[in-house]
């Protein structure tokens, strides 16, 4: 079991992910609450969780964890970073390998413009300073799926530095409090991906697939500003949303387009940072959070037991270092002010042009949702968090007269609940936005009650192809429009329950609800509770 | 015919005095007769004949591609040639057949040149003698020249004549020998620290190293990427300019080539040198310089002065640090560049398969010679994290100082520098191997190597024969990207000195004489 305070930052459930910081880069933990309730004390706990080991003899001995991340995102590009080979996820092995990718002697790298633009765009979206001059280096290590014996990367002078990523975690009993946190981004660098090794244990052979070798990566280095697995996972999720919004990476962790390494240490607050260990190659946000929390707890236990933390270095991290890549001149970028006169637009990259092309970022989308539809901040996170859900929501809104809040509630609670139960993605749903919109229209026009609407929704899931109206008429779920008939039902119910009527007359406010319930039961949920109430009250007075 | 320059034979082809196929066959036959020189690793006879036939068709239709159409050329065996084995004179690449042509090779072929074969070198171009390749040393054609043999007869020699052959210099010794022995009209070398100019000087031909960035390196198997330049070996300066005109210019496959589109390099004949300023770097006057070379150097300076040029002593103060600086930078890049030879994708692979690491180790032990392995070891030492700042970074700073020396000199108004190319004429192989590769490379690169640090153009031009009857070359160094100006000066100088043609009758008598071939040619012409 993890230490109780460790989970403080992820009390209950997190509406994973938040908004991009709009400008300020004030280092670690600059927290701003969405709610104006001023519960800063509470948020402070979440911000700097202190940890105790379960078996600690000294109960007062607090620990703080420090987590930094290195994230590799595959760039969306038709061709590789330094060669013209195509990039596809599931192509036959070694079918996308140029002479350069196979490191044939004499081949030279030629930088892919698209990858540079993707790096600049990502840097801008993450509030980075874009270096107008950046350099490429070789990082040496012997590994079978690294054909050249070195990886071309940007160690000395990367393309973007000093950025920030804001993400939000929801805390509090009802997860109503949204806390925005900021993690500093040290740098973004362009580098080559490696190939893949497949180990055939049976024949003790290693098979190499170089399709991935040389694919462009963005390495995003996040400073150790996070303090638990949930924070790290939430920051990664926000970065994922940003990359997807930019179109610079598909950032699908399961397909390896986004890979995360975490550096983890623990220390006593006020004392120097502890020895770091690395958790590598985590391929889902959930595993990332778990692995980090596990490692934090392991380190605390080790230290509490008087052991030392050993920095287990990566298997191929030899002492052999870096060297400038001599075959690539410095990468020069321009802005409108520094653009050389008469420069060929194909030969230069203008940072300002890329800035103009920046699409709406997730934080802006959420802000718009809040402004436009008056929905709650946590709902805006939820809408963005599921692939395709926002689009679904917007399509429903377009076709229905129902209130946005109503739509939000239906989409996030009922619709999403159904998907989760069945482990489906939004685009796999049998219920289309227009069908849901039609259902909500029926509800809005008071053709059906909200309980009946839920019945219809369940039915829609079972019987594909039927419209909500068809189901309503087949099942006779329309609200009773015949007021005289309803009056007769009300009268009969009152006759049948004199005791409840007496209670009501004595002023028990709950008694009328009981009568309403009874009437609804008799009408098979087909009567509008508001109308029933009106009739009951009228009949009481008469 | 084979003794002519490229320009001359090109004219002969145009006039129909000889056909491309005849020319190709004669060169092939001479290549076979001079096989003992060991200039070629691979003779691409079939390909050459096919290319010659294609060329012949073009000439017949009157659509020749230009000055290089039908001209036999040779290429150092560290340039990738599609479908033709490319070994770098190393076990590591024995049997490696590249699937693509180096850009320079492709440009030669696009102009109709006929590729005779791949020439010998020191393994991976690491050396200054062309003695350290897996296919054995290259013999200098001048060892068999009338000029040299006559001088030797005057002196009593106890030793066996045949064991006394001379080295070509290197590492492009195969290319130099191929041009010098008339087996082709131009050859590609590579030049990282003098590897084109040094053997050119020893073999009595023109060896030109263009400005870094003017000629594509794509397909050149690298030694030191930041200093490598494809070199051109020809019998005269004009020929070098002709070849440069074909090779020079931007290559999208080499990001370090200049963007400017290539221009043809047509050299005007300089008649007046009075506006020229020739710099004589005082640091190049070293004690090891042979008195004969020194005297030719000073005669050359006098020649310019007497023709009205301004000749001044200049200083390149950081020259003496050049060799040690080069050692650090070269070995570091070598360690990095050689990392790819692991036996996985191409080249030699050992039989050991207990583990990937064991396979790497044995493959590289078997594949590389001691020189290559020694440089890899040194380079990896310099690249260690704890050594990087003390060696590599410092060497880079020194390199900048060396490059700045040249900038300062050229900014002071000097147009061209005049220096020796080598310390002395070629030495006998037995003499040369008394010192190891590292010592020899350090000695022999002394005048040529700083130029590569600075990326400048330089050309070695043969001046005269030494007392022993062996060629001596002098080097001209120009401003970056002023290759044309440099060659124009070199051409003027070449015309003044009238370097003698190598006389290979004795060599040919051993096999069958060039004269006979010439006679056959004239017979066929008369028909």
XYZ file of N, CA and C in Angstrom, chain B residues 236-315:
240
model
N 48.028 17.349 -65.998
C 48.298 18.776 -66.080
C 47.193 19.551 -65.367
N 47.431 20.820 -65.112
C 46.507 21.639 -64.342
C 45.192 21.823 -65.095
N 45.279 22.023 -66.409
C 44.059 22.200 -67.202
C 43.115 21.007 -67.051
N 43.693 19.817 -67.038
C 42.873 18.614 -66.895
C 42.164 18.598 -65.536
N 42.898 19.020 -64.512
C 42.289 19.064 -63.177
C 41.096 20.022 -63.188
N 41.265 21.163 -63.872
C 40.175 22.143 -63.947
C 38.980 21.564 -64.701
N 39.268 20.810 -65.768
C 38.188 20.194 -66.538
C 37.379 19.242 -65.660
N 38.084 18.413 -64.909
C 37.389 17.450 -64.041
C 36.638 18.186 -62.930
N 37.280 19.209 -62.380
C 36.622 19.973 -61.320
C 35.310 20.571 -61.817
N 35.332 21.051 -63.051
C 34.118 21.642 -63.627
C 32.953 20.664 -63.639
N 33.269 19.385 -63.782
C 32.233 18.352 -63.802
C 31.784 17.993 -62.388
N 32.735 17.996 -61.466
C 32.426 17.519 -60.104
C 31.831 18.597 -59.210
N 32.229 19.840 -59.416
C 31.908 20.883 -58.446
C 30.429 21.239 -58.450
N 29.958 21.721 -57.323
C 28.594 22.234 -57.226
C 27.775 21.525 -56.173
N 26.654 22.151 -55.871
C 25.801 21.663 -54.790
C 25.293 20.252 -55.056
N 25.268 19.466 -53.990
C 24.686 18.130 -54.055
C 23.642 18.033 -52.945
N 22.380 17.813 -53.306
C 21.352 17.707 -52.248
C 21.632 16.575 -51.272
N 22.483 15.640 -51.660
C 22.777 14.527 -50.757
C 23.925 14.835 -49.807
N 24.574 15.981 -49.975
C 25.647 16.373 -49.052
C 25.359 17.796 -48.572
N 24.874 17.896 -47.340
C 24.446 19.193 -46.795
C 25.608 20.154 -46.573
N 26.855 19.667 -46.694
C 27.974 20.572 -46.489
C 28.483 21.158 -47.805
N 27.804 20.840 -48.916
C 28.222 21.472 -50.174
C 27.561 22.845 -50.286
N 28.263 23.749 -50.955
C 27.741 25.105 -51.088
C 26.519 25.119 -52.002
N 25.653 26.100 -51.743
C 24.391 26.172 -52.480
C 24.573 26.659 -53.915
N 25.615 27.472 -54.151
C 25.788 28.049 -55.488
C 25.844 26.959 -56.546
N 25.173 27.164 -57.652
C 25.269 26.172 -58.726
C 26.689 26.145 -59.292
N 27.132 24.974 -59.707
C 28.493 24.847 -60.218
C 28.681 25.581 -61.531
N 29.875 26.115 -61.693
C 30.198 26.784 -62.956
C 31.304 25.983 -63.630
N 31.405 26.023 -64.954
C 32.540 25.354 -65.586
C 33.838 26.088 -65.247
N 34.880 25.317 -65.020
C 36.157 25.941 -64.665
C 37.047 25.976 -65.899
N 36.973 27.049 -66.625
C 37.851 27.205 -67.770
C 38.971 28.146 -67.365
N 40.178 27.639 -67.455
C 41.298 28.446 -66.986
C 41.819 29.330 -68.109
N 41.914 30.606 -67.794
C 42.546 31.494 -68.760
C 44.052 31.324 -68.613
N 44.755 31.643 -69.664
C 46.215 31.568 -69.576
C 46.737 32.886 -69.054
N 47.300 32.802 -67.885
C 47.823 34.001 -67.230
C 49.087 34.430 -67.971
N 49.165 35.680 -68.358
C 50.392 36.129 -69.021
C 51.177 37.068 -68.119
N 50.448 37.681 -67.218
C 51.084 38.691 -66.377
C 50.877 38.347 -64.917
N 51.949 38.102 -64.194
C 51.807 37.783 -62.771
C 52.152 38.983 -61.891
N 52.310 40.120 -62.507
C 52.819 41.267 -61.740
C 51.815 41.760 -60.694
N 50.549 41.401 -60.873
C 49.578 41.845 -59.870
C 49.396 40.821 -58.751
N 50.129 39.712 -58.885
C 49.974 38.643 -57.892
C 50.830 38.875 -56.662
N 50.294 38.442 -55.517
C 51.111 38.448 -54.312
C 51.243 37.016 -53.816
N 52.462 36.504 -53.819
C 52.731 35.128 -53.413
C 53.295 35.136 -51.999
N 52.672 34.373 -51.112
C 53.157 34.303 -49.728
C 54.006 33.062 -49.512
N 55.123 33.249 -48.803
C 55.993 32.113 -48.468
C 55.930 31.945 -46.954
N 55.201 30.942 -46.450
C 55.085 30.804 -44.991
C 56.395 30.344 -44.357
N 56.888 31.154 -43.436
C 58.225 30.865 -42.898
C 58.228 29.595 -42.053
N 57.075 29.280 -41.464
C 57.024 28.076 -40.609
C 57.201 26.788 -41.419
N 57.066 26.889 -42.756
C 57.196 25.682 -43.569
C 58.663 25.356 -43.867
N 59.541 26.226 -43.466
C 60.965 25.958 -43.651
C 61.439 25.176 -42.432
N 61.287 23.861 -42.501
C 61.606 23.023 -41.342
C 62.936 22.305 -41.580
N 63.609 21.928 -40.516
C 64.922 21.278 -40.667
C 64.853 19.976 -41.464
N 63.719 19.292 -41.377
C 63.612 17.995 -42.066
C 63.500 18.160 -43.579
N 63.262 19.381 -44.046
C 63.072 19.614 -45.479
C 64.386 19.338 -46.215
N 64.327 18.486 -47.261
C 65.562 18.166 -47.984
C 66.065 19.414 -48.707
N 67.363 19.501 -48.823
C 67.957 20.707 -49.404
C 67.522 20.874 -50.851
N 67.318 19.742 -51.520
C 66.909 19.818 -52.919
C 65.514 20.442 -53.065
N 64.579 19.941 -52.238
C 63.221 20.482 -52.301
C 63.254 21.965 -51.928
N 64.046 22.256 -50.921
C 64.163 23.633 -50.472
C 64.660 24.526 -51.612
N 65.598 24.004 -52.350
C 66.156 24.801 -53.433
C 65.140 24.996 -54.565
N 64.353 23.953 -54.864
C 63.304 24.112 -55.882
C 62.261 25.140 -55.420
N 61.970 25.089 -54.131
C 60.981 26.013 -53.540
C 61.460 27.451 -53.722
N 62.743 27.657 -53.406
C 63.245 29.026 -53.487
C 63.398 29.464 -54.945
N 63.726 28.519 -55.832
C 63.784 28.859 -57.264
C 62.405 29.283 -57.777
N 61.404 28.569 -57.298
C 60.039 28.895 -57.728
C 59.643 30.288 -57.269
N 60.016 30.610 -56.034
C 59.721 31.951 -55.514
C 60.433 33.002 -56.357
N 61.683 32.712 -56.684
C 62.455 33.632 -57.516
C 61.823 33.815 -58.882
N 61.314 32.706 -59.406
C 60.679 32.753 -60.723
C 59.516 33.755 -60.718
N 58.664 33.630 -59.692
C 57.539 34.557 -59.590
C 58.024 35.995 -59.458
N 59.037 36.148 -58.613
C 59.544 37.497 -58.367
C 60.129 38.089 -59.642
N 60.869 37.251 -60.367
C 61.516 37.755 -61.572
C 60.490 38.113 -62.650
N 59.311 37.490 -62.565
C 58.261 37.807 -63.538
C 57.368 38.949 -63.059
N 57.748 39.535 -61.950
C 57.043 40.741 -61.526
C 56.075 40.562 -60.378
N 55.892 39.333 -59.912
C 54.968 39.122 -58.793
C 55.597 39.618 -57.501
N 54.721 39.967 -56.585
C 55.198 40.352 -55.258
C 55.333 39.075 -54.443
N 56.512 38.796 -53.948
C 56.707 37.585 -53.148
C 57.116 38.003 -51.745
N 56.318 37.610 -50.760
C 56.616 38.046 -49.394
C 56.620 36.871 -48.434
N 57.418 37.024 -47.383
C 57.402 36.016 -46.335
C 56.199 36.279 -45.449
N 55.468 35.229 -45.121
C 54.318 35.384 -44.230
C 54.458 34.385 -43.085
N 53.607 34.591 -42.075
C 53.670 33.707 -40.922
C 52.320 33.026 -40.687
